[in-house]
Amino acid sequence: MKPSVPNIRQVAEYAGVSVGTVSNVLNRPDLVAPSTRERVQAAIKELNFVRNDSARQLRAGRSRTLGLVVLDISNPFFTDVARGVEEIANHNGLAVIVCNSDDDTEKESSHLDLLNEMRVQGVLINPIEGSDKKIEMLREHGTPVVLFDRQAASEGECSVAVNDLLGGRQALTHLIDTGHQRVLFLSGPFHLRQVQERHEGAVAAVEASSTPLDLDVMTTPTPNVTTGRSAGDRIAAMPPSTRPTAVFCANDLLALGLLQALTHAGLQVPHDIAIVGYDDIDFAAAAAVPLSSVRQPRQQLGRTGAELLLDETTNPDHEHQQVTFEPELIVRRSSDLQRS
Amino acid sequence: MKPSVPNIRQVAEYAGVSVGTVSNVLNRPDLVAPSTRERVQAAIKELNFVRNDSARQLRAGRSRTLGLVVLDISNPFFTDVARGVEEIANHNGLAVIVCNSDDDTEKESSHLDLLNEMRVQGVLINPIEGSDKKIEMLREHGTPVVLFDRQAASEGECSVAVNDLLGGRQALTHLIDTGHQRVLFLSGPFHLRQVQERHEGAVAAVEASSTPLDLDVMTTPTPNVTTGRSAGDRIAAMPPSTRPTAVFCANDLLALGLLQALTHAGLQVPHDIAIVGYDDIDFAAAAAVPLSSVRQPRQQLGRTGAELLLDETTNPDHEHQQVTFEPELIVRRSSDLQRS
DNA sequence: ACCAGCTAATGAAACGTTTCATACAACCTA
DNA sequence: TAGGTTGTATGAAACGTTTCATTAGCTGGT
């Protein structure tokens, strides 16, 4: 059987109507008399007609897809966000193109080019430092862009974010309160705004405290489980006298890897070293030692982002908004000596 | 600044050449004299021209995207597969549209409709039972479909899968060898082929064994961490005399939830109950008690699937293949009394 | 001086929709 | 009966590319 792809003209012919009428049946059925409508619908079914979206969007000017660019699709934090986006998008008959930038400017750039060529309705992006020009370019072409997990720099754009400064402060305040004096910030690359701000928040908490506290930083190239593990190996190898008594991790993947390496090296969490993660992904609670973590409203982030984007595309008097959610520290065993 | 979207004609005018020449610069630069080529490229840059993909694909007949339909994007197993697919796709200048079916026929169906309208190059799908008609329809429209994580029913289609029967057998053989006599299969919905076959493999192992063994089944509606937790609550509530001594889970999410609930209820893993999961996602090794699990070559699955799909779209004498990988049981503490 | 064989560039047709101005009835109203 | 109104269907233009047959301008060989 040959791949038969009938077009709207053939449907029209088969049903004995004009092309315009078929289009009307498809797009504004109420403009068509019931009897003709049925005839056309029967023809569509009979011929197995499927509308060609390229042609439709060529005419319409825009496609029916949303672009979502994330740093790391393997990170459950981002899949949760993606779910939120998808929920809203599907609800409005839109598809989502998920792109993975892997914290690589080149990749991000080529993804954005592709999305631009596709004339997507809009783009939701967790931008890497320095991708502002590309984003500006998209905007100039009439594609709205909403920043997520990153506060907008100006009021001229939409963003959804979570207060990372506060999150960092919450984590460190907790560690200070539980008596730690040598804390390590296990960081991702500092060009990520999230990382910077979580660190900044941590520093602020230290400065606000009356008790003295050493806050060191160990940087990893990519914040995932594997790098967390090797950081853990290095930390475990430190002499107990200089080793940190608590580690605040830039995300939960690092924290999980760290936890695994420390345990493997025979160190007790939280007795020897306490750990606080970030994101509170589902796996944090299921970890070897249930992980304290700064919770972010993940799906909510995605939903709100998608809603802002849709509003910007459809609402003529859209007003740019910078939405910020508050994080919440969830204390579990990994940082709670009492409980363990 | 108004959203200015120049088209190829304006570029041609600006550069003082014909439309066809601009198109040639874009698609077959070697056919164009260097001096003109440069002039056109300058014009493109100057005007900020971005090719309109709808128009391009309307002419070309097919889009430059691949569709990937997965059961649950929150499951790291699937994101790893997605990474593999993306890797190959991006390498060939294609974008990937990731769709989440959530094990819901309606959702799957509407995703497939959308992909069909988009005239994607091909679809990689982990199909739900009973979606064969829709898939057949896509094929009739000339869209190749490759099944993944599911053996093709006939030789008339491509598929990449992992031998689930073998995986189930490996898990149970291991539990039999370590002396268990009351084992529970903590299952996902049985309409999923994967679930069926893992169970079948487990049964086969029991039948092949000389020692008697009870193999019960507990079914969950969706195999995720949450349902795993509630299953764990139920299991923990059973009297020790009838309670299973080992649980084989249909995937790692169930296993992680289960582990968490059992630990919370004060039961020791593996002493009171041993656990074996499936997929060996990265978090399995990082769990409260490192999880034994049947490992699948996740990224490989995605890569191979994408490659088959591309071959089917581009190679005129493509031959359908049914690729099957072998799983491998990774034993960790959750099922190893010796080690703990 | 003529033709053959190149390389470059051109212009128009085609892809499959949607949209919009128009046409035709049929029905009402004055 | 003329003029408006409403409901339905039509046909052609337009969207922005790619493709392909054609032409134009050279070079070199006879």
XYZ file of C-alpha atoms (C1' of nucleotides) in Angstrom:
740
model
C 0.000 0.000 0.000
C 1.435 3.330 -1.105
C 1.634 6.106 1.445
C -1.440 7.979 0.365
C -1.643 11.463 1.729
C -4.736 13.146 0.377
C -4.898 16.893 0.548
C -7.724 19.207 1.211
C -8.489 19.519 -2.466
C -9.098 15.826 -2.866
C -11.363 15.862 0.115
C -13.295 18.739 -1.416
C -13.658 16.899 -4.683
C -14.773 13.706 -2.996
C -17.371 15.532 -0.967
C -18.467 17.642 -3.911
C -17.742 20.990 -2.284
C -15.119 23.689 -2.622
C -11.786 23.746 -0.889
C -12.810 26.705 1.210
C -15.737 24.797 2.587
C -13.573 21.937 3.749
C -11.343 24.436 5.471
C -14.369 25.906 7.142
C -15.493 22.501 8.353
C -12.088 22.116 9.892
C -11.820 25.530 11.476
C -15.238 27.061 11.883
C -17.739 24.204 11.589
C -20.609 26.418 12.711
C -20.392 28.390 9.489
C -21.252 25.301 7.488
C -24.716 23.809 6.995
C -25.103 20.593 8.965
C -25.743 18.439 5.922
C -22.635 19.605 4.059
C -20.624 19.423 7.218
C -21.473 15.785 7.630
C -20.702 15.028 4.041
C -17.294 16.620 4.368
C -16.564 14.886 7.618
C -17.434 11.580 6.037
C -15.059 12.331 3.180
C -12.303 13.181 5.626
C -12.784 9.930 7.404
C -13.105 7.947 4.210
C -9.915 9.298 2.682
C -8.009 9.314 5.939
C -7.240 12.954 5.527
C -4.869 14.564 7.994
C -4.301 18.268 7.877
C -0.831 19.378 6.876
C 0.393 21.522 9.678
C 3.242 23.112 7.729
C 0.837 24.579 5.236
C -1.458 25.691 7.969
C 1.214 27.444 9.899
C 2.788 28.899 6.810
C -0.458 30.701 6.316
C -1.033 31.382 9.966
C 2.474 32.689 10.497
C 3.167 30.747 13.679
C 3.397 27.119 14.611
C 1.494 25.373 17.334
C 4.440 24.443 19.462
C 6.263 25.758 22.479
C 9.976 25.446 22.953
C 11.400 24.506 26.334
C 15.139 24.748 26.817
C 16.513 23.179 29.966
C 19.979 22.728 31.367
C 19.805 19.014 31.990
C 16.925 16.783 31.080
C 18.323 14.029 33.284
C 17.707 16.121 36.334
C 14.278 15.269 37.761
C 13.905 18.886 38.707
C 13.654 19.769 35.042
C 11.389 16.902 34.088
C 8.998 18.042 36.743
C 9.094 21.519 35.287
C 8.572 20.003 31.844
C 5.510 18.199 33.066
C 4.029 21.439 34.255
C 4.707 23.089 30.934
C 3.298 20.178 29.005
C 0.145 20.162 31.053
C -0.681 23.737 30.153
C 0.501 23.399 26.567
C -1.497 20.282 25.792
C -4.486 21.869 27.342
C -4.219 24.524 24.666
C -3.558 22.138 21.815
C 0.128 22.881 21.691
C 3.058 20.508 21.539
C 6.248 21.049 23.476
C 9.700 20.712 22.031
C 12.081 19.927 24.822
C 15.674 20.913 24.186
C 18.633 20.085 26.287
C 21.332 22.727 26.465
C 23.618 20.741 28.774
C 24.999 24.041 29.973
C 26.733 24.416 26.618
C 26.439 27.761 24.866
C 26.831 26.244 21.425
C 24.118 23.706 21.979
C 21.798 26.281 23.419
C 22.450 28.567 20.518
C 21.744 25.956 17.887
C 18.580 24.913 19.665
C 17.395 28.494 19.693
C 18.151 28.843 16.009
C 16.083 25.797 15.267
C 13.200 27.023 17.379
C 13.414 30.343 15.630
C 13.229 28.710 12.216
C 10.245 26.768 13.393
C 8.485 29.967 14.385
C 7.386 28.421 17.643
C 4.738 30.275 19.568
C 7.125 30.971 22.357
C 10.157 29.793 24.227
C 10.580 29.000 27.888
C 14.216 28.953 28.754
C 16.573 28.553 31.649
C 19.296 30.609 30.046
C 22.994 30.163 30.378
C 24.989 33.239 31.195
C 25.670 35.174 28.030
C 22.840 33.917 25.886
C 21.042 37.228 26.072
C 21.863 38.240 22.525
C 20.323 35.127 21.054
C 17.248 35.649 23.166
C 16.998 39.239 22.067
C 17.156 38.031 18.503
C 14.254 35.664 19.037
C 12.241 38.487 20.490
C 12.999 40.702 17.529
C 11.535 38.039 15.343
C 8.348 38.221 17.326
C 8.827 35.096 19.428
C 8.055 35.751 23.066
C 10.586 34.361 25.489
C 9.945 33.691 29.148
C 12.840 33.089 31.496
C 12.423 30.395 34.062
C 14.320 29.625 37.195
C 15.989 32.973 36.646
C 14.791 36.376 37.582
C 14.384 38.721 34.632
C 16.997 41.440 34.472
C 14.529 44.115 33.429
C 10.813 44.711 33.583
C 10.633 44.284 29.847
C 10.374 40.548 30.027
C 8.534 37.786 31.813
C 10.142 35.415 34.225
C 9.267 32.763 36.766
C 11.791 32.031 39.378
C 12.282 30.869 42.896
C 14.098 33.068 45.335
C 17.496 31.403 45.348
C 18.972 33.922 47.727
C 16.395 32.996 50.284
C 16.950 29.301 49.641
C 20.644 29.628 50.284
C 19.986 31.615 53.400
C 17.507 29.061 54.722
C 19.970 26.245 54.245
C 22.830 28.007 55.974
C 20.712 29.402 58.777
C 19.644 25.866 59.513
C 23.219 24.636 59.570
C 24.299 27.511 61.771
C 21.452 26.805 64.153
C 22.480 23.191 64.443
C 25.946 24.248 65.507
C 28.125 23.773 62.453
C 31.238 25.875 62.149
C 32.960 24.467 59.074
C 30.608 24.358 56.139
C 31.355 23.632 52.503
C 29.283 24.877 49.604
C 29.453 22.140 46.986
C 28.806 24.214 43.952
C 27.980 23.846 40.311
C 29.665 26.108 37.798
C 29.505 29.697 38.939
C 28.350 31.061 35.640
C 24.916 29.708 36.494
C 22.916 32.422 38.137
C 21.146 29.901 40.365
C 24.456 28.759 41.759
C 25.671 32.307 42.320
C 22.573 33.296 44.196
C 22.358 30.238 46.352
C 25.918 30.920 47.344
C 25.220 34.561 47.938
C 22.313 33.654 50.182
C 24.504 31.301 52.120
C 27.114 33.998 52.588
C 24.464 36.434 53.732
C 23.294 34.008 56.382
C 26.822 33.595 57.636
C 27.344 37.327 57.808
C 24.107 37.825 59.670
C 25.063 35.259 62.267
C 26.815 36.096 65.488
C 28.787 32.859 65.659
C 31.875 32.630 63.469
C 31.720 30.145 60.614
C 34.010 29.062 57.825
C 32.246 28.794 54.495
C 34.394 27.217 51.834
C 33.473 26.496 48.255
C 34.222 23.470 46.123
C 33.235 23.851 42.504
C 32.178 21.081 40.141
C 31.945 21.432 36.380
C 28.482 19.877 36.120
C 26.190 19.338 39.045
C 25.195 15.696 38.686
C 25.423 12.471 40.663
C 28.759 11.473 39.242
C 30.541 14.725 40.041
C 28.905 14.627 43.448
C 30.474 11.255 44.035
C 33.952 12.380 43.137
C 33.592 15.475 45.273
C 32.596 13.116 48.061
C 35.752 11.092 47.557
C 37.849 14.211 47.884
C 36.028 15.363 50.989
C 36.287 11.967 52.629
C 40.028 12.054 52.047
C 40.458 15.294 53.992
C 41.857 15.102 57.506
C 39.057 15.255 60.074
C 40.462 18.406 61.578
C 39.932 20.491 58.445
C 37.089 18.514 56.908
C 33.774 20.352 56.833
C 31.136 19.211 59.273
C 28.359 20.074 56.884
C 27.982 20.389 53.129
C 25.383 22.512 51.400
C 24.949 21.308 47.812
C 23.865 23.389 44.857
C 21.385 20.678 43.918
C 20.129 17.278 44.978
C 22.047 15.335 42.370
C 25.300 16.540 43.871
C 23.967 15.788 47.318
C 22.992 12.240 46.405
C 26.356 11.521 44.845
C 28.103 13.052 47.805
C 26.076 11.018 50.249
C 26.901 7.839 48.414
C 30.633 8.519 48.352
C 30.783 9.530 52.002
C 28.880 6.456 53.106
C 31.083 4.315 50.952
C 34.127 5.833 52.635
C 32.740 4.852 56.007
C 31.644 8.293 57.130
C 28.346 8.712 58.931
C 25.763 11.188 57.729
C 24.816 13.345 59.547
C 27.166 12.510 62.465
C 30.425 13.036 60.674
C 29.088 15.283 57.975
C 25.662 16.785 57.547
C 24.199 17.366 54.089
C 21.629 19.790 52.745
C 20.571 19.555 49.113
C 18.560 21.763 46.824
C 15.366 21.173 44.775
C 13.841 18.424 46.896
C 13.378 16.074 43.977
C 11.360 12.950 44.747
C 14.475 10.903 45.186
C 15.796 13.101 47.981
C 13.365 11.613 50.459
C 14.199 8.107 49.289
C 17.931 8.445 49.654
C 20.283 6.337 51.731
C 19.880 8.913 54.436
C 16.768 10.932 53.678
C 18.033 14.206 52.398
C 17.330 17.636 53.794
C 16.662 19.864 50.861
C 15.408 23.267 49.828
C 12.135 22.596 48.080
C 11.096 24.424 44.950
C 7.590 24.326 43.464
C 8.730 22.458 40.393
C 5.566 21.783 38.435
C 4.172 25.100 39.468
C 7.204 26.748 37.968
C 6.506 25.048 34.649
C 2.812 25.761 34.708
C 3.222 29.409 35.519
C 5.910 29.790 32.909
C 3.712 28.275 30.234
C 0.799 30.427 31.277
C 2.832 33.607 31.066
C 4.065 32.558 27.670
C 0.588 31.847 26.393
C -0.688 35.106 27.760
C 2.073 36.927 25.980
C 1.219 35.281 22.670
C -2.518 35.600 22.812
C -3.378 38.524 25.002
C -2.934 41.812 23.167
C -2.587 43.830 26.344
C -0.255 41.457 28.051
C 1.838 42.898 30.807
C 5.228 41.505 31.586
C 5.467 39.921 34.981
C 8.301 38.689 37.112
C 6.892 35.951 39.289
C 8.967 34.759 42.210
C 8.133 31.807 44.387
C 9.477 31.128 47.822
C 11.503 28.023 48.533
C 11.004 25.979 51.674
C 13.626 24.075 53.587
C 12.627 20.484 54.318
C 14.681 19.066 57.131
C 15.271 15.324 57.060
C 17.789 13.030 58.636
C 20.809 14.061 56.617
C 21.160 17.245 58.613
C 19.380 16.386 61.812
C 21.468 14.856 64.575
C 18.479 14.653 66.894
C 16.543 12.426 64.599
C 19.207 9.895 63.824
C 10.979 48.057 17.487
C 8.454 46.118 15.421
C 8.987 42.419 15.002
C 10.559 42.474 11.580
C 10.685 39.144 9.854
C 12.249 39.551 6.445
C 11.681 36.823 3.924
C 13.902 35.364 1.320
C 12.644 37.796 -1.283
C 13.743 40.808 0.695
C 17.128 39.252 1.186
C 17.385 38.699 -2.565
C 16.445 42.254 -3.269
C 18.900 43.627 -0.755
C 21.711 41.533 -2.165
C 20.700 42.256 -5.717
C 20.188 38.655 -6.723
C 17.258 36.402 -7.443
C 15.285 34.463 -4.898
C 16.560 31.184 -6.255
C 20.123 32.235 -5.645
C 19.476 33.000 -2.018
C 17.930 29.600 -1.658
C 20.997 28.085 -3.225
C 23.268 29.913 -0.826
C 21.222 28.406 1.958
C 21.061 24.861 0.659
C 23.839 24.259 -1.853
C 26.398 27.002 -1.295
C 28.881 25.320 -3.593
C 26.699 26.070 -6.597
C 27.080 29.774 -6.019
C 30.065 31.899 -6.970
C 32.049 32.934 -3.904
C 31.542 36.649 -4.437
C 27.766 36.394 -4.720
C 27.658 33.953 -1.870
C 29.370 36.438 0.381
C 27.114 39.216 -0.702
C 24.060 37.128 0.074
C 25.413 36.002 3.402
C 26.078 39.599 4.307
C 22.518 40.474 3.406
C 21.220 37.626 5.527
C 23.205 38.842 8.466
C 22.308 42.455 7.874
C 18.577 41.831 7.714
C 18.590 39.207 10.427
C 16.958 36.757 8.132
C 15.857 33.424 9.566
C 14.543 30.775 7.269
C 10.888 29.899 7.693
C 10.782 26.226 8.373
C 7.087 25.795 7.643
C 7.545 26.966 4.119
C 10.589 24.857 3.704
C 8.933 21.720 4.892
C 5.748 22.426 3.018
C 7.816 22.222 -0.095
C 9.985 19.370 1.157
C 7.009 17.332 2.289
C 8.424 16.388 5.683
C 9.499 18.264 8.753
C 12.862 18.085 10.449
C 11.666 16.672 13.707
C 11.370 13.306 15.362
C 8.567 12.375 17.693
C 9.293 10.461 20.867
C 6.368 9.136 22.847
C 7.160 7.816 26.294
C 5.079 6.441 29.118
C 6.377 8.667 31.863
C 8.816 11.481 31.417
C 9.366 11.633 35.173
C 10.973 8.242 35.092
C 14.735 8.649 34.693
C 14.725 5.533 32.591
C 12.883 7.425 29.897
C 14.919 10.583 30.169
C 18.016 8.518 29.616
C 16.414 7.032 26.539
C 15.454 10.523 25.445
C 19.036 11.649 25.763
C 20.135 8.881 23.473
C 17.515 9.821 20.922
C 18.380 13.489 21.131
C 22.046 12.808 20.650
C 21.477 11.071 17.342
C 18.766 13.459 16.244
C 20.734 16.629 16.911
C 23.660 15.120 15.165
C 21.504 14.993 12.081
C 20.047 18.455 12.487
C 16.723 17.205 13.778
C 14.740 18.335 16.772
C 12.924 15.949 19.070
C 9.392 16.405 20.248
C 8.988 14.552 23.487
C 5.443 13.501 24.286
C 4.220 12.004 27.481
C 1.478 9.434 27.146
C 1.189 8.776 30.879
C -0.106 5.327 30.008
C -3.321 6.933 28.812
C -4.722 5.848 25.474
C -6.429 9.148 24.837
C -3.333 11.160 25.471
C -1.242 8.887 23.340
C -3.747 9.088 20.566
C -3.923 12.853 20.540
C -0.145 13.087 20.605
C 0.062 10.809 17.600
C -2.513 12.882 15.775
C -0.482 15.983 16.375
C 2.730 14.328 15.233
C 0.923 13.146 12.155
C -0.283 16.621 11.325
C 3.232 17.859 11.763
C 4.500 15.319 9.265
C 7.394 14.449 11.517
C 10.166 12.428 9.966
C 9.432 9.519 12.206
C 8.093 8.421 15.538
C 9.768 6.434 18.251
C 7.167 5.068 20.597
C 6.760 2.906 23.606
C 3.232 1.927 22.740
C 0.405 1.198 25.090
C -1.525 -1.969 24.484
C -4.110 -1.353 21.787
C -2.560 1.610 20.042
C -1.728 -0.452 16.995
C -4.418 1.052 14.821
C -3.174 4.573 15.334
C 0.339 3.457 14.583
C -0.809 1.727 11.432
C -2.459 4.949 10.418
C 0.759 6.898 10.823
C 2.543 4.366 8.689
C -0.072 4.644 5.975
C 0.644 8.320 5.861
C 4.266 7.549 5.213
C 5.607 8.213 8.704
C 7.939 5.486 9.841
C 7.356 4.263 13.355
C 9.880 2.415 15.458
C 8.786 0.627 18.592
C 11.026 0.878 21.599
C 11.205 -1.119 24.758
C 8.786 -3.468 23.060
C 9.506 -6.249 20.663
C 7.813 -5.818 17.281
C 4.957 -8.191 16.668
C 5.878 -8.830 13.063
C 8.942 -8.537 10.877
C 7.290 -5.698 9.055
C 8.426 -3.114 11.540
C 11.495 -1.971 13.424
C 11.894 -2.272 17.139
C 14.518 -1.916 19.845
C 13.891 -3.727 23.042
C 15.523 -5.373 25.961
C 14.773 -8.958 26.724
C 12.320 -8.552 29.589
C 11.738 -12.252 29.930
C 15.394 -12.748 30.617
C 15.436 -9.826 33.031
C 12.606 -11.314 35.042
C 14.300 -14.656 35.051
C 17.598 -13.190 36.217
C 15.937 -11.428 39.109
C 14.049 -14.454 40.311
C 16.911 -16.847 39.809
C 18.984 -14.607 42.018
C 16.302 -14.568 44.706
C 15.878 -18.325 44.515
C 19.615 -18.811 44.824
C 19.726 -16.661 47.927
C 17.149 -18.905 49.542
C 13.893 -16.980 49.340
C 10.682 -18.956 49.364
C 8.000 -16.275 49.516
C 8.476 -13.691 46.802
C 6.177 -10.918 45.703
C 6.134 -9.385 42.244
C 5.283 -5.731 42.768
C 3.813 -5.013 39.416
C 2.732 -2.139 37.267
C -0.462 -2.425 35.238
C -0.547 -5.686 33.373
C -1.565 -4.197 30.088
C 2.028 -3.046 29.704
C 3.915 -5.613 27.749
C 7.084 -4.951 29.734
C 5.299 -5.804 32.952
C 3.788 -8.957 31.502
C 7.094 -10.233 30.270
C 9.054 -9.464 33.387
C 6.442 -11.398 35.276
C 6.501 -14.218 32.789
C 10.270 -14.455 33.118
C 9.962 -14.568 36.864
C 7.423 -17.382 36.651
C 9.658 -19.287 34.278
C 12.542 -19.066 36.718
C 10.336 -20.399 39.498
C 9.158 -23.277 37.367
C 12.667 -24.154 36.366
C 13.780 -24.285 39.962
C 13.769 -27.443 42.056
C 12.945 -25.692 45.304
C 9.317 -24.742 45.866
C 8.546 -21.036 45.895
C 5.461 -18.906 46.288
C 5.297 -16.094 43.765
C 2.509 -13.660 44.491
C 1.599 -10.561 42.586
C 0.587 -7.154 43.855
C -0.527 -4.773 41.142
C -0.234 -0.998 41.176
C -2.020 1.339 38.801
C 1.067 3.367 37.944
C 4.585 2.295 38.704
C 6.049 5.314 40.457
C 7.576 6.220 43.789
C 4.297 7.145 45.404
C 2.504 3.921 44.567
C 5.627 2.062 45.621
C 5.364 3.714 49.014
C 1.765 2.761 49.535
C 2.471 -0.798 48.447
C 5.230 -0.789 51.018
C 2.803 0.302 53.701
C 0.528 -2.596 52.866
C 3.366 -5.076 52.832
C 4.740 -3.835 56.133
C 1.320 -4.352 57.651
C 1.221 -8.035 56.760
C 1.910 -10.570 59.509
C 5.505 -11.782 59.352
C 4.388 -15.344 58.754
C 2.765 -14.589 55.408
C 4.799 -11.556 54.462
C 7.100 -12.035 51.482
C 10.794 -12.300 52.223
C 11.672 -10.690 48.928
C 10.021 -8.300 46.513
C 10.817 -8.061 42.823
C 9.631 -4.712 41.489
C 8.572 -3.964 37.947
C 10.759 -0.879 37.990
C 13.095 1.087 40.210
C 10.606 3.794 41.087
C 8.395 1.217 42.747
C 11.429 -0.270 44.426
C 12.573 3.074 45.813
C 9.137 3.885 47.167
C 8.851 0.434 48.632
C 12.230 0.687 50.286
C 11.324 3.974 51.834
C 8.038 2.714 53.269
C 9.540 -0.488 54.629
C 12.382 1.374 56.309
C 9.939 3.848 57.735
C 7.916 0.976 59.164
C 11.014 -0.295 60.919
C 11.734 -3.246 58.672
C 15.306 -4.025 57.678
C 16.264 -4.380 54.058
C 17.505 -6.937 53.108
C 17.221 -8.823 56.443
C 13.468 -8.712 56.770
C 12.703 -8.184 53.114
C 15.014 -8.204 50.114
C 14.325 -5.980 47.130
C 15.234 -6.221 43.472
C 14.314 -3.400 41.134
C 14.349 -2.961 37.386
C 16.091 -0.475 35.040
C 19.052 0.379 37.267
C 18.481 4.092 37.043
C 21.245 6.218 38.537
C 19.320 6.687 41.736
C 19.165 2.959 42.431
C 22.775 2.908 43.513
C 22.265 5.984 45.657
C 19.261 4.680 47.548
C 18.855 4.276 51.281
C 19.997 0.727 50.814
C 21.747 0.472 47.453
C 19.308 -1.263 45.215
C 19.832 -4.466 43.303
C 18.398 -3.928 39.888
C 18.159 -5.362 36.406
C 20.145 -2.986 34.257
C 18.999 -1.966 30.811
C 21.210 -0.142 28.297
C 19.108 2.994 28.469
C 20.905 5.495 26.271
C 21.843 2.765 23.871
C 18.181 1.953 23.506
C 17.465 5.535 22.509
C 20.407 5.828 20.190
C 19.665 2.614 18.375
C 16.011 3.503 18.068
C 16.838 6.855 16.543
C 19.313 5.277 14.182
C 16.805 2.731 12.952
C 14.292 5.500 12.464
C 16.725 7.617 10.483
C 17.743 4.670 8.397
C 14.138 3.980 7.603
C 13.546 7.567 6.504
C 16.681 8.067 4.465
C 17.854 4.718 3.244
C 15.818 3.526 0.253
C 16.658 -0.109 0.791
C 16.113 -0.092 4.488
C 15.437 -3.447 6.052
C 13.304 -3.709 9.140
C 15.173 -4.932 12.162
C 14.169 -6.130 15.561
C 17.048 -5.345 17.867
C 17.069 -6.924 21.293
C 19.535 -6.122 24.022
C 20.301 -8.251 27.024
C 19.687 -6.974 30.527
C 22.150 -7.547 33.324
C 21.372 -8.056 36.984
C 23.378 -5.781 39.266
C 23.406 -7.128 42.793
C 23.738 -4.574 45.566
C 22.947 -4.558 49.234
C 19.171 -4.577 48.984
C 19.194 -8.269 48.126
C 22.490 -9.398 49.527
C 22.490 -10.618 53.119
C 26.198 -11.390 52.985
C 27.161 -7.852 52.228
C 25.110 -6.134 54.869
C 33.884 32.295 -36.734
C 31.302 28.667 -34.811
C 29.990 25.193 -31.637
C 30.408 22.566 -27.353
C 30.760 22.533 -22.680
C 31.032 24.842 -18.701
C 29.549 27.710 -14.535
C 26.197 31.078 -12.589
C 22.122 32.967 -12.075
C 17.214 33.349 -13.107
C 12.091 33.012 -12.979
C 8.117 30.552 -12.485
C 5.719 26.679 -10.723
C 4.529 24.052 -6.879
C 3.741 22.615 -1.953
C -1.401 22.629 1.047
C -3.496 25.457 3.729
C -6.413 29.789 5.354
C -8.722 33.952 4.491
C -11.516 37.239 2.432
C -14.203 39.457 -0.831
C -17.841 37.950 -3.552
C -21.967 35.440 -5.273
C -26.193 33.298 -4.905
C -30.397 32.073 -2.756
C -34.069 32.511 0.209
C -36.465 35.024 3.227
C -38.226 39.162 5.405
C -39.921 44.081 5.490
C -41.766 48.203 3.952
C -42.057 44.685 -5.910
C -37.819 46.636 -4.660
C -34.400 46.586 -1.181
C -32.326 44.724 2.706
C -30.717 40.803 5.606
C -29.179 36.363 6.579
C -27.161 31.900 5.736
C -24.168 29.245 2.860
C -20.780 28.295 -0.476
C -17.198 29.725 -3.723
C -12.690 30.990 -5.948
C -8.606 33.234 -5.959
C -4.893 35.261 -3.548
C -1.415 34.758 -0.265
C 1.962 32.614 2.994
C 7.767 31.692 2.068
C 10.245 28.349 0.548
C 12.547 24.840 -2.926
C 13.194 22.996 -7.372
C 14.010 22.681 -12.066
C 14.108 23.879 -16.665
C 16.042 27.667 -18.922
C 19.089 31.366 -20.171
C 23.269 34.088 -20.157
C 27.957 34.641 -20.321
C 32.517 32.517 -20.737
C 36.346 29.642 -22.277
C 38.606 26.845 -25.274
C 38.832 23.835 -29.208
C 38.310 23.207 -34.022
